[in-house]
PDB file of C-alpha atoms in Angstrom:
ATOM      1  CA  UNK A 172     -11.507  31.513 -27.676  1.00  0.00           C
ATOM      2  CA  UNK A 173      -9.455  29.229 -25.386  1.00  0.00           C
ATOM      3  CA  UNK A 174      -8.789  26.207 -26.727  1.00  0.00           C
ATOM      4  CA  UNK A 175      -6.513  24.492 -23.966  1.00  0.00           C
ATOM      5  CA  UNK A 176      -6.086  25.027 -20.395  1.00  0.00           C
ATOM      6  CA  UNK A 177      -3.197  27.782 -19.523  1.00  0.00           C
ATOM      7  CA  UNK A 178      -0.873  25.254 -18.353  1.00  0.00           C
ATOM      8  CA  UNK A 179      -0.320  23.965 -21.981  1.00  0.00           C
ATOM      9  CA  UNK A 180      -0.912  27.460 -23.046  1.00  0.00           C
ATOM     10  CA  UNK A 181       2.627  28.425 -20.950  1.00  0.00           C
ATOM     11  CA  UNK A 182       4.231  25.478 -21.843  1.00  0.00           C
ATOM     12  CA  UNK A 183       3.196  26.603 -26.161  1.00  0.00           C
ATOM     13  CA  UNK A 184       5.218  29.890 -27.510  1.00  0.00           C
ATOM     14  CA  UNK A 185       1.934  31.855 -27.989  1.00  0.00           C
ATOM     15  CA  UNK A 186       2.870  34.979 -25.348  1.00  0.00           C
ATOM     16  CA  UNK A 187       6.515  35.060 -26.905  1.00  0.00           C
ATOM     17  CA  UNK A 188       5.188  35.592 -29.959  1.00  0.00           C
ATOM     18  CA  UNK A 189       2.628  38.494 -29.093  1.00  0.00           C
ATOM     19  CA  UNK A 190       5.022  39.895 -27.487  1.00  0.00           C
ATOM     20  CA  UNK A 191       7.096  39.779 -29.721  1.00  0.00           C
ATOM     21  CA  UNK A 192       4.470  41.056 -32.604  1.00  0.00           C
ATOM     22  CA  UNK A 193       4.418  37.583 -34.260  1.00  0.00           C
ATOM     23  CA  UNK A 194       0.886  36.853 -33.776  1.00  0.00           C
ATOM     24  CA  UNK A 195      -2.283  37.350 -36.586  1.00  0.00           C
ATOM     25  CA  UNK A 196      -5.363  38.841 -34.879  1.00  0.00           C
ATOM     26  CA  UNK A 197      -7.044  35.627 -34.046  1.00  0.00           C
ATOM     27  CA  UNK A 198      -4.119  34.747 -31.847  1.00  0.00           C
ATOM     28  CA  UNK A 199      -3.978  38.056 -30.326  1.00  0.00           C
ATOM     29  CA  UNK A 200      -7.405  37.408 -29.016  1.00  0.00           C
ATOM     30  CA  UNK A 201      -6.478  34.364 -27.474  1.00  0.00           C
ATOM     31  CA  UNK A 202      -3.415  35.588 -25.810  1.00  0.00           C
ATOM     32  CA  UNK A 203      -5.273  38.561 -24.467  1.00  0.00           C
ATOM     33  CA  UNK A 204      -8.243  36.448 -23.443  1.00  0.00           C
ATOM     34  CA  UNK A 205      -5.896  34.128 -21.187  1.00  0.00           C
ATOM     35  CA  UNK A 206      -3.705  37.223 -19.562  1.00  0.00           C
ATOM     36  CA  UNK A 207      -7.583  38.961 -18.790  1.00  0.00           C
ATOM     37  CA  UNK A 208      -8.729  35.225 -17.323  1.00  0.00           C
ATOM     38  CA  UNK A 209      -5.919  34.021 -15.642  1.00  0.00           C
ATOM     39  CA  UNK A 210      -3.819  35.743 -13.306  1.00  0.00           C
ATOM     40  CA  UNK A 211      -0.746  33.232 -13.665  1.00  0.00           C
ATOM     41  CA  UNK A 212      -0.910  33.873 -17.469  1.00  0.00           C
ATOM     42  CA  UNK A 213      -0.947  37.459 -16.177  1.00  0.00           C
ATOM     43  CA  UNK A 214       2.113  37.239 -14.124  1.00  0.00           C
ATOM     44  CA  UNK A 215       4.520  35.824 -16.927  1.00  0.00           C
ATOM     45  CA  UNK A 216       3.016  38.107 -19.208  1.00  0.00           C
ATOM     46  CA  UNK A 217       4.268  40.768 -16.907  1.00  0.00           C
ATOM     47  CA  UNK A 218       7.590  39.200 -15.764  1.00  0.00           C
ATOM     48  CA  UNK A 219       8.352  38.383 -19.850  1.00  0.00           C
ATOM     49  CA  UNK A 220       7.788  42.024 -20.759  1.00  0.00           C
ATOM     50  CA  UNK A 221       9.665  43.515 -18.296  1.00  0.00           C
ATOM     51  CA  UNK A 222      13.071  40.978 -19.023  1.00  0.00           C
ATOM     52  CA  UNK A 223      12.218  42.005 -22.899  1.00  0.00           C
ATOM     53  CA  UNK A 224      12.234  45.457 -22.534  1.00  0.00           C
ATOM     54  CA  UNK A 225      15.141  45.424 -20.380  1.00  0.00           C
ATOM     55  CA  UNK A 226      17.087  43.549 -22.623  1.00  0.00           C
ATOM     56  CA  UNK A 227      15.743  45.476 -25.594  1.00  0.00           C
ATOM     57  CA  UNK A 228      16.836  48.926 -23.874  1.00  0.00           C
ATOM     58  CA  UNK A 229      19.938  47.486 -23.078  1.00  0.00           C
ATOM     59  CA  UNK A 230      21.173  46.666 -26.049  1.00  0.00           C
ATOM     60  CA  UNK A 231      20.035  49.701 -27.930  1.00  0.00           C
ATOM     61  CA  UNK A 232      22.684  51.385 -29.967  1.00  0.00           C
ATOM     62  CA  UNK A 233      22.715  56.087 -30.023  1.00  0.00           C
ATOM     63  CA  UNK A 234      21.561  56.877 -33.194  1.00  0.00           C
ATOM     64  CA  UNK A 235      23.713  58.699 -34.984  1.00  0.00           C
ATOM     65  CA  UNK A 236      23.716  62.832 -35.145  1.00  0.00           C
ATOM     66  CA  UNK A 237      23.654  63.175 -38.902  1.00  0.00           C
ATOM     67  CA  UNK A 238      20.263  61.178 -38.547  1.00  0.00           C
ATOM     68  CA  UNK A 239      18.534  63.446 -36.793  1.00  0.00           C
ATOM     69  CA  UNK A 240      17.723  66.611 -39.497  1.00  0.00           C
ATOM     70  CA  UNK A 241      16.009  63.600 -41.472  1.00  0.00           C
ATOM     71  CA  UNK A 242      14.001  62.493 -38.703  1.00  0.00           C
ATOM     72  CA  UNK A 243      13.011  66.290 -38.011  1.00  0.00           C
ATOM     73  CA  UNK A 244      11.836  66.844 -41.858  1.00  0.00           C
ATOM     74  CA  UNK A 245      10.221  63.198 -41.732  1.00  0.00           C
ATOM     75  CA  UNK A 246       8.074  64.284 -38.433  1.00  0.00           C
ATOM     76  CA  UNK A 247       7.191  67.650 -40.537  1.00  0.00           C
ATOM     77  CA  UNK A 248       5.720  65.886 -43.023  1.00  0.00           C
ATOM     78  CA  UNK A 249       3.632  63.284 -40.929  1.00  0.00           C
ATOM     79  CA  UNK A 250       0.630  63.778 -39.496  1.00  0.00           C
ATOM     80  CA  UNK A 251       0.707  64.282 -35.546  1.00  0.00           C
ATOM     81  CA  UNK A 252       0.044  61.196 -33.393  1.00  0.00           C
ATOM     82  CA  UNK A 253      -2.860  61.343 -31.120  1.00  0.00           C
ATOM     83  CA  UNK A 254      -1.807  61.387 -27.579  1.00  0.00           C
ATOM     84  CA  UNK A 255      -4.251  58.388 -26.912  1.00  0.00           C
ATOM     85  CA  UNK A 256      -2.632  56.565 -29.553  1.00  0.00           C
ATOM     86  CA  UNK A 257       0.591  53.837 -28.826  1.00  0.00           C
ATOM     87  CA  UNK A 258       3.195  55.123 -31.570  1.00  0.00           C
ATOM     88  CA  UNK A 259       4.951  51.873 -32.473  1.00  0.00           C
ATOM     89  CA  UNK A 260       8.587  51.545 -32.396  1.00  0.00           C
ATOM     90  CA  UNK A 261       9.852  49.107 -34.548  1.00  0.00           C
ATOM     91  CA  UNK A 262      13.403  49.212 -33.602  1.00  0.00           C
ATOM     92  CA  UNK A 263      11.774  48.528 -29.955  1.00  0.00           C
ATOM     93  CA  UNK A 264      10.254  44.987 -31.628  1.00  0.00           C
ATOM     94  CA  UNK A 265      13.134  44.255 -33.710  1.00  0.00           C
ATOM     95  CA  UNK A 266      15.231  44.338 -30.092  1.00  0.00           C
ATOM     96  CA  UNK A 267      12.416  42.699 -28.417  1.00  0.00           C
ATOM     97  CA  UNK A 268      12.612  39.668 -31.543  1.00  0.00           C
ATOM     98  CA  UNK A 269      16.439  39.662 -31.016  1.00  0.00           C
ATOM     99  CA  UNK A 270      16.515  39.376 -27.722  1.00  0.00           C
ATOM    100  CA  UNK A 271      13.963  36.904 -27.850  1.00  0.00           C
ATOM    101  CA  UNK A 272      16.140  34.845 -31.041  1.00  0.00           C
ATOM    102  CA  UNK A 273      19.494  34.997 -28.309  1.00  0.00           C
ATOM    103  CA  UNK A 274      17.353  33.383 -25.782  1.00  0.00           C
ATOM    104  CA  UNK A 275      15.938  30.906 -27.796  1.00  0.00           C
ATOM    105  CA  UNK A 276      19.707  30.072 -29.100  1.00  0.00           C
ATOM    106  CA  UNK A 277      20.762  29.986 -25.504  1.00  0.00           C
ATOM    107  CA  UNK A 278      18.255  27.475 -24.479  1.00  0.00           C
ATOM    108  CA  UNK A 279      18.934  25.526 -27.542  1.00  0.00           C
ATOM    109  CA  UNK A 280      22.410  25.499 -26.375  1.00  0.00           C
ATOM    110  CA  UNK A 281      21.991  24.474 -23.046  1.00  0.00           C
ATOM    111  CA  UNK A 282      19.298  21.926 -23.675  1.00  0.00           C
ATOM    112  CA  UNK A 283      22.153  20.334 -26.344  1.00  0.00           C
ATOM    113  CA  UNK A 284      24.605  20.599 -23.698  1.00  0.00           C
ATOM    114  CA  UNK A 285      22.622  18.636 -21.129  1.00  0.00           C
ATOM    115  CA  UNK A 286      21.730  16.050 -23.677  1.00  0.00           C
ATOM    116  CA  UNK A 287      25.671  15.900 -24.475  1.00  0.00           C
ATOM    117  CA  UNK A 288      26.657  15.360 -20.605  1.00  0.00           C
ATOM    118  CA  UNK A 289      23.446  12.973 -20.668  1.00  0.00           C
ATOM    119  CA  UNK A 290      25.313  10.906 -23.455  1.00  0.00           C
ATOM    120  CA  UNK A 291      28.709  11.349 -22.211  1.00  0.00           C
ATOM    121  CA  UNK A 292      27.196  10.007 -18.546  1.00  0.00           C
ATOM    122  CA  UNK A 293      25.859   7.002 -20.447  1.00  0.00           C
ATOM    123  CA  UNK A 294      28.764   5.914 -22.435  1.00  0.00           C
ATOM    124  CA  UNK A 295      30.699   6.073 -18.902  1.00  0.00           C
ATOM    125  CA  UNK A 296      28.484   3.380 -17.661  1.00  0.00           C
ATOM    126  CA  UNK A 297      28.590   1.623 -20.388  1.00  0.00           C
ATOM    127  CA  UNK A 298      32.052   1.369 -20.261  1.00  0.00           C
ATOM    128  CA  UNK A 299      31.982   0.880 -16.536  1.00  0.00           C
ATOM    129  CA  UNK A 300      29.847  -2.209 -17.315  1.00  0.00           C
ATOM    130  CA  UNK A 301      32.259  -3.319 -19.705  1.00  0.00           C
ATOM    131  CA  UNK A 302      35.169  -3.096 -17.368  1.00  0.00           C
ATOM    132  CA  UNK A 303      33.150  -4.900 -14.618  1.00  0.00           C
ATOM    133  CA  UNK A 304      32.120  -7.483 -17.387  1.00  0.00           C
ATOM    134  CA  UNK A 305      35.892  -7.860 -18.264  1.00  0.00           C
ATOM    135  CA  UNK A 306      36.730  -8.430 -14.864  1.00  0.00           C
ATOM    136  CA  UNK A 307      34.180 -10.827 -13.995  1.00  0.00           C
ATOM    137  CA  UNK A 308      34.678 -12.751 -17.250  1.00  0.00           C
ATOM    138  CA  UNK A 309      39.098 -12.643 -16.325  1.00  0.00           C
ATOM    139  CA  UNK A 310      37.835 -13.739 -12.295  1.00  0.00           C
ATOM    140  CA  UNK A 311      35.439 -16.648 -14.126  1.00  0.00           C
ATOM    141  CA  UNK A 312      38.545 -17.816 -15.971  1.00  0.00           C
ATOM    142  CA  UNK A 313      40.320 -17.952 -13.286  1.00  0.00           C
ATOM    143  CA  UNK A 314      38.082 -20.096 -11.285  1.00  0.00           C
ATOM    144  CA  UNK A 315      37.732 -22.168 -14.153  1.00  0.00           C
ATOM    145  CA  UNK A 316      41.275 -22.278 -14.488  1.00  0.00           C
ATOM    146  CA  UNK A 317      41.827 -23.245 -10.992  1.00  0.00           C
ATOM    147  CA  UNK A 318      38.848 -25.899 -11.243  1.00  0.00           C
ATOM    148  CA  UNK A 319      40.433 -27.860 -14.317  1.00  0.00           C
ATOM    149  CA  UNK A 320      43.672 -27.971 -12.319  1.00  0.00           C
ATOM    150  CA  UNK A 321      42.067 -30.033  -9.172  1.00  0.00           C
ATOM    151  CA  UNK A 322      39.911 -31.984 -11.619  1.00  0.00           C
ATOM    152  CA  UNK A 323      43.231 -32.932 -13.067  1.00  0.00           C
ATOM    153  CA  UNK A 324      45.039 -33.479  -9.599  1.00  0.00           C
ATOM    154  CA  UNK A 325      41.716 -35.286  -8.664  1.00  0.00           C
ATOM    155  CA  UNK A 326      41.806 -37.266 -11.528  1.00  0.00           C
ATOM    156  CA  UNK A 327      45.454 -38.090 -11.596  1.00  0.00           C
ATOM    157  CA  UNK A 328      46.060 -41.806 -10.586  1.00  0.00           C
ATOM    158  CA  UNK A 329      48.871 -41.000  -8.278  1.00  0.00           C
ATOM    159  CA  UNK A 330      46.765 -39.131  -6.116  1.00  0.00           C
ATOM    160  CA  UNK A 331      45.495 -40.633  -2.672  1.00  0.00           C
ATOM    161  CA  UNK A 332      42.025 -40.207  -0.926  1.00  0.00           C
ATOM    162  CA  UNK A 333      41.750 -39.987   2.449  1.00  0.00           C
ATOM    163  CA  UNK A 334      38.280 -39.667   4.418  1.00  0.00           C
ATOM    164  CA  UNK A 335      38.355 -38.142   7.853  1.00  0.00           C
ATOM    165  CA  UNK A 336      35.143 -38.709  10.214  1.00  0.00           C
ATOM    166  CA  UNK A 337      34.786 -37.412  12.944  1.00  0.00           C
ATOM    167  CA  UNK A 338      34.591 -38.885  16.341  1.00  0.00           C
ATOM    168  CA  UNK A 339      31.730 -38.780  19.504  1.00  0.00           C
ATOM    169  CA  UNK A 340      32.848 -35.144  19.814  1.00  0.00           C
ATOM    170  CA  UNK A 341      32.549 -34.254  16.098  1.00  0.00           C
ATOM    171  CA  UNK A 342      29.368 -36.998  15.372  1.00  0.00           C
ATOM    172  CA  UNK A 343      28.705 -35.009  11.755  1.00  0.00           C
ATOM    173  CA  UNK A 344      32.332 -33.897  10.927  1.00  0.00           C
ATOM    174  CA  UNK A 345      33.515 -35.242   7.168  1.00  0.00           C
ATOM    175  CA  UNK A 346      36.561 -34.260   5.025  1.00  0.00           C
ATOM    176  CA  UNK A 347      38.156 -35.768   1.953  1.00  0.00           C
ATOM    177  CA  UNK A 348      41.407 -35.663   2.035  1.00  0.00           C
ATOM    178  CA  UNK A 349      43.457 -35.630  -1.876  1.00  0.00           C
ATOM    179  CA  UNK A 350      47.372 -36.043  -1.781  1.00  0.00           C
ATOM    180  CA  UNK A 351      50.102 -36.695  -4.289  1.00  0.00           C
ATOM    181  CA  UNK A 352      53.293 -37.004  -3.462  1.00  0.00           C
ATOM    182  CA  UNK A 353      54.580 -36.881  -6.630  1.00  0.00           C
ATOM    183  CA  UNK A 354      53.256 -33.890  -7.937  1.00  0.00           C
ATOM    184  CA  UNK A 355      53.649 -32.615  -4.204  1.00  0.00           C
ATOM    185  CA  UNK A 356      49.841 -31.163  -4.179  1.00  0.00           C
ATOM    186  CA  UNK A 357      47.131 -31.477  -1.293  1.00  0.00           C
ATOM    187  CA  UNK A 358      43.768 -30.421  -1.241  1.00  0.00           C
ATOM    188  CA  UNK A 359      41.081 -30.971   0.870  1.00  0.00           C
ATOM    189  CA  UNK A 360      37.420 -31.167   0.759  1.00  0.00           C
ATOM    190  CA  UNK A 361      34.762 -29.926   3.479  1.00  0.00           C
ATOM    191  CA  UNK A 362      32.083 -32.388   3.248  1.00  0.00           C
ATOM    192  CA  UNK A 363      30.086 -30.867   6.579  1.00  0.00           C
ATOM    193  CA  UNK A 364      31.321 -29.450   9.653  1.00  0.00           C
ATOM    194  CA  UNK A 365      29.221 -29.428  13.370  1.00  0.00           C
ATOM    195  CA  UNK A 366      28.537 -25.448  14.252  1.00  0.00           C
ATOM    196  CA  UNK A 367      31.081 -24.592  16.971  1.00  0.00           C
ATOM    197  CA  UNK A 368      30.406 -22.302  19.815  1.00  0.00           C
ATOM    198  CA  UNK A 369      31.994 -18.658  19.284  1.00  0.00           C
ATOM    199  CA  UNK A 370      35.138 -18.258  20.276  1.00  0.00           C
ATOM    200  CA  UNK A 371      36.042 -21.957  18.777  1.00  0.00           C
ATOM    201  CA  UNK A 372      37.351 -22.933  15.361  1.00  0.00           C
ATOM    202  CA  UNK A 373      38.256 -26.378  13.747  1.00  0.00           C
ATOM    203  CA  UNK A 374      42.387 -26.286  12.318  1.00  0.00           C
ATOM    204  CA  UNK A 375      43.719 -28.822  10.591  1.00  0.00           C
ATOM    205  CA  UNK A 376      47.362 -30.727  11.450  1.00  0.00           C
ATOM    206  CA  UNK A 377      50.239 -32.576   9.442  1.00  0.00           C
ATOM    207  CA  UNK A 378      51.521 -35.363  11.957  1.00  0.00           C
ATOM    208  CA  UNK A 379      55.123 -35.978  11.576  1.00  0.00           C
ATOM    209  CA  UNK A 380      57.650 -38.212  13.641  1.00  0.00           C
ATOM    210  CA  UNK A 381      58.483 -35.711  16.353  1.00  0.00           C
ATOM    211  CA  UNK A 382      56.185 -32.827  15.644  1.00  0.00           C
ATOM    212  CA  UNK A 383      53.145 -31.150  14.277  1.00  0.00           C
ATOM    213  CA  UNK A 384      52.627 -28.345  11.560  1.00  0.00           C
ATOM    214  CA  UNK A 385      49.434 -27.103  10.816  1.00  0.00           C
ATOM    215  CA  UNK A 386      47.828 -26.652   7.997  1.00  0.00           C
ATOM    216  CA  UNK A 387      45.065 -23.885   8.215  1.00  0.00           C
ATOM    217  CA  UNK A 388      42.035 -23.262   9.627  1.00  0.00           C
ATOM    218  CA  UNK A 389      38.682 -25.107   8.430  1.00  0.00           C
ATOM    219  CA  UNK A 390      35.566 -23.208   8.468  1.00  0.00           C
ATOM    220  CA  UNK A 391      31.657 -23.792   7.092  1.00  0.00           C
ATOM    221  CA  UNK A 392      31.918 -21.424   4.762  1.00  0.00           C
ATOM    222  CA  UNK A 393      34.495 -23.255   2.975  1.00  0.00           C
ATOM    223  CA  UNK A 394      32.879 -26.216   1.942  1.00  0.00           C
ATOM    224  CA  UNK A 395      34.595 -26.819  -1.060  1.00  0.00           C
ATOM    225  CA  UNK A 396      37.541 -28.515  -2.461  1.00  0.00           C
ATOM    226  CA  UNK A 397      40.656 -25.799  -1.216  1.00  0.00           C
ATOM    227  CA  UNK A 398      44.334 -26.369  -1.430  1.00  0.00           C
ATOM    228  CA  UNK A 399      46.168 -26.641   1.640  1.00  0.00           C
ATOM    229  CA  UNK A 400      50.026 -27.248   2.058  1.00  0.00           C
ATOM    230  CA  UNK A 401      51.499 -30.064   0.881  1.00  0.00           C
ATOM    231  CA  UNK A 402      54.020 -31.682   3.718  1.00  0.00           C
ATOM    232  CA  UNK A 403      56.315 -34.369   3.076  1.00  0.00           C
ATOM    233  CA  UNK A 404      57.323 -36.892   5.934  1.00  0.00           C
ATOM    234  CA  UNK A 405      53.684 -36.549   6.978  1.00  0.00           C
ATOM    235  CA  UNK A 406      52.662 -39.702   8.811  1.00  0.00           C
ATOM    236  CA  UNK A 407      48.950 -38.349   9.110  1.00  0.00           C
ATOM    237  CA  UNK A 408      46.404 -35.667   9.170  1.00  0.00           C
ATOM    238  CA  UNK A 409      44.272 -34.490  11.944  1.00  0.00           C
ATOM    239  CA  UNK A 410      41.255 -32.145  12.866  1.00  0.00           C
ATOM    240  CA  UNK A 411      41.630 -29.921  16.338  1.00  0.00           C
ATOM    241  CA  UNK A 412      39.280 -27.875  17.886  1.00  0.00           C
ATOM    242  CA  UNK A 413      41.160 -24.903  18.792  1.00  0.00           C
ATOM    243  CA  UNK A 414      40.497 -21.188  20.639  1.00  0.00           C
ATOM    244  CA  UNK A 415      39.998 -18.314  17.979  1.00  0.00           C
ATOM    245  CA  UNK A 416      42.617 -15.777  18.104  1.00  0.00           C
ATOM    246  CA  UNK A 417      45.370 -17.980  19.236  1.00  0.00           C
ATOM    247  CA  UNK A 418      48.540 -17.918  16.361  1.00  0.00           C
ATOM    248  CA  UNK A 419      48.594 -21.421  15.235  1.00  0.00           C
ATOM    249  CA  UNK A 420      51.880 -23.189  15.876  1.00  0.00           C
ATOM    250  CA  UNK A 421      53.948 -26.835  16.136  1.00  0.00           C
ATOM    251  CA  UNK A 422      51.992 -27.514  19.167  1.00  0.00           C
ATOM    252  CA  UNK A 423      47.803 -28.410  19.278  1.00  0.00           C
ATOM    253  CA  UNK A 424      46.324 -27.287  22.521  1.00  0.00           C
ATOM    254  CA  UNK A 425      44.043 -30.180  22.101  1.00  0.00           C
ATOM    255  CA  UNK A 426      42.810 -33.877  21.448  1.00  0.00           C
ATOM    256  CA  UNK A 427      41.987 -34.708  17.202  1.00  0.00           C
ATOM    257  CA  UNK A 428      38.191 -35.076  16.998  1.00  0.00           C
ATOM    258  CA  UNK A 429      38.595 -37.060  13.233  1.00  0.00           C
ATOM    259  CA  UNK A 430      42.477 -38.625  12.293  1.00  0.00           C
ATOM    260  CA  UNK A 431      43.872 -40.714   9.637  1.00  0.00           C
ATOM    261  CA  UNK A 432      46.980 -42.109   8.914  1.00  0.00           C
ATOM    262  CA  UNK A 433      49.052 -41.501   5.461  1.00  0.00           C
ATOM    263  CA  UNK A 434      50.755 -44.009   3.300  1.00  0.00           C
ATOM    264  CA  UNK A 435      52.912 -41.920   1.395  1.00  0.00           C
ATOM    265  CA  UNK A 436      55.964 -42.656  -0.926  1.00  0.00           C
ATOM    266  CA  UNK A 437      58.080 -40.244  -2.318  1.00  0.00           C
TER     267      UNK A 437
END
């Protein structure tokens, strides 16, 4: 009687065991009713034997030659076999449940070893998390480093605030502007910038008495408080619109659109 459909069947260790000689009649009938009913149940029926029987053969040892006068006086005194009849062989089954154990073991093996690589795959992302997790947690403390250090500089009364707007050519242009000249420390803050055509960029300029440095290059994405360097003698600050791609130098190639002078004391 079949009880479930052959796909479970395959998947249970039912035709092992009749091959094998494991099975009580009930189970033989079962097994026998799925290989006559199905023809995939057939076909690994067929494919199992063959492997079995193979390996079986394979790994059968000579018997030795002293055995063989008791075998001959044994047969004498049995009955002869029918020619219809299937003599059994247990050293055939014995092979056949051997073979059968060592394949077991080797899937058992190889079904630990996958779970092993499995875990061993895990714990390296674990750890790979925990690496990434240290890192961001050092790069957090660093910002947070960084931040208490220009809340301090912010918050220090000898530092100066300067707010440059910008002019008819710049209507929505604002910086802040935060010097000290005693601790020697500038920073600057990008309130909002107007979108420049490509190929243009905003830079920003230390005025001194005969020349001008600059200080770096001001962008929308940087709309928050940045350091920039700190120049001493500077009698102001100023905002340029200048050509991308051009080396900054001494020299702006043209007019501030937002300017402020500096009252600095050393």
């Amino acid at each position: 009687m079949m009880t479930v459909d052959k796909d479970t069947f395959l998947k249970s260790d039912l035709l092992e065991r009749y091959l094998t000689g494991l099975t009580n009649t009930q189970e033989n009938l079962e097994v026998e009713g799925y290989i006559d009913n199905f023809p995939e149940v057939k076909e690994v029926y067929n494919v199992l034997q063959n492997k079995l029987e193979l390996v079986a053969f394979a790994n059968a040892e000579e018997a030795p030659v002293h055995l063989l006068g008791s075998i001959l006086e044994t047969l004498d005194e049995k009955p002869v076999v029918s020619l219809n009849e299937k003599p059994r062989k247990p050293w055939f089954n014995f092979g056949i449940a051997a073979s059968v154990a060592a394949l077991v073991f080797a899937g058992s093996s190889l079904f630990f070893y996958i779970q092993n690589q499995d875990l061993l795959n895990e714990n390296q992302v674990i750890v790979d998390e925990l690496y990434d997790l240290r890192s961001d947690i050092n790069q957090n403390n660093s910002k947070l480093d960084a931040l208490a250090q220009q809340f301090s500089q912010l918050n220090n009364p000898e530092t100066e605030k300067y707010i440059l707007k910008g002019n008819r050519r710049a209507k929505n242009l604002k910086t802040v502007a935060y010097i000290n000249p005693k601790e020697k420390t500038s920073m600057i803050d990008v309130v909002s910038l107007p979108i420049l055509p490509d190929g243009q960029e905003y830079q920003i300029w230390a005025e001194l008495q005969d020349k001008q440095v600059n200080l770096g290059i001001l962008s929308v994405k940087d709309r928050r408080l940045q350091q920039i360097p700190y120049t001493k003698d500077a009698l102001g600050l100023s905002i340029t619109i200048e050509q991308k791609g051009i080396k900054p130098n001494n020299n702006s190639t043209d007019t501030p659109v937002a300017e402020i002078e500096l009252k600095l004391e050393d």
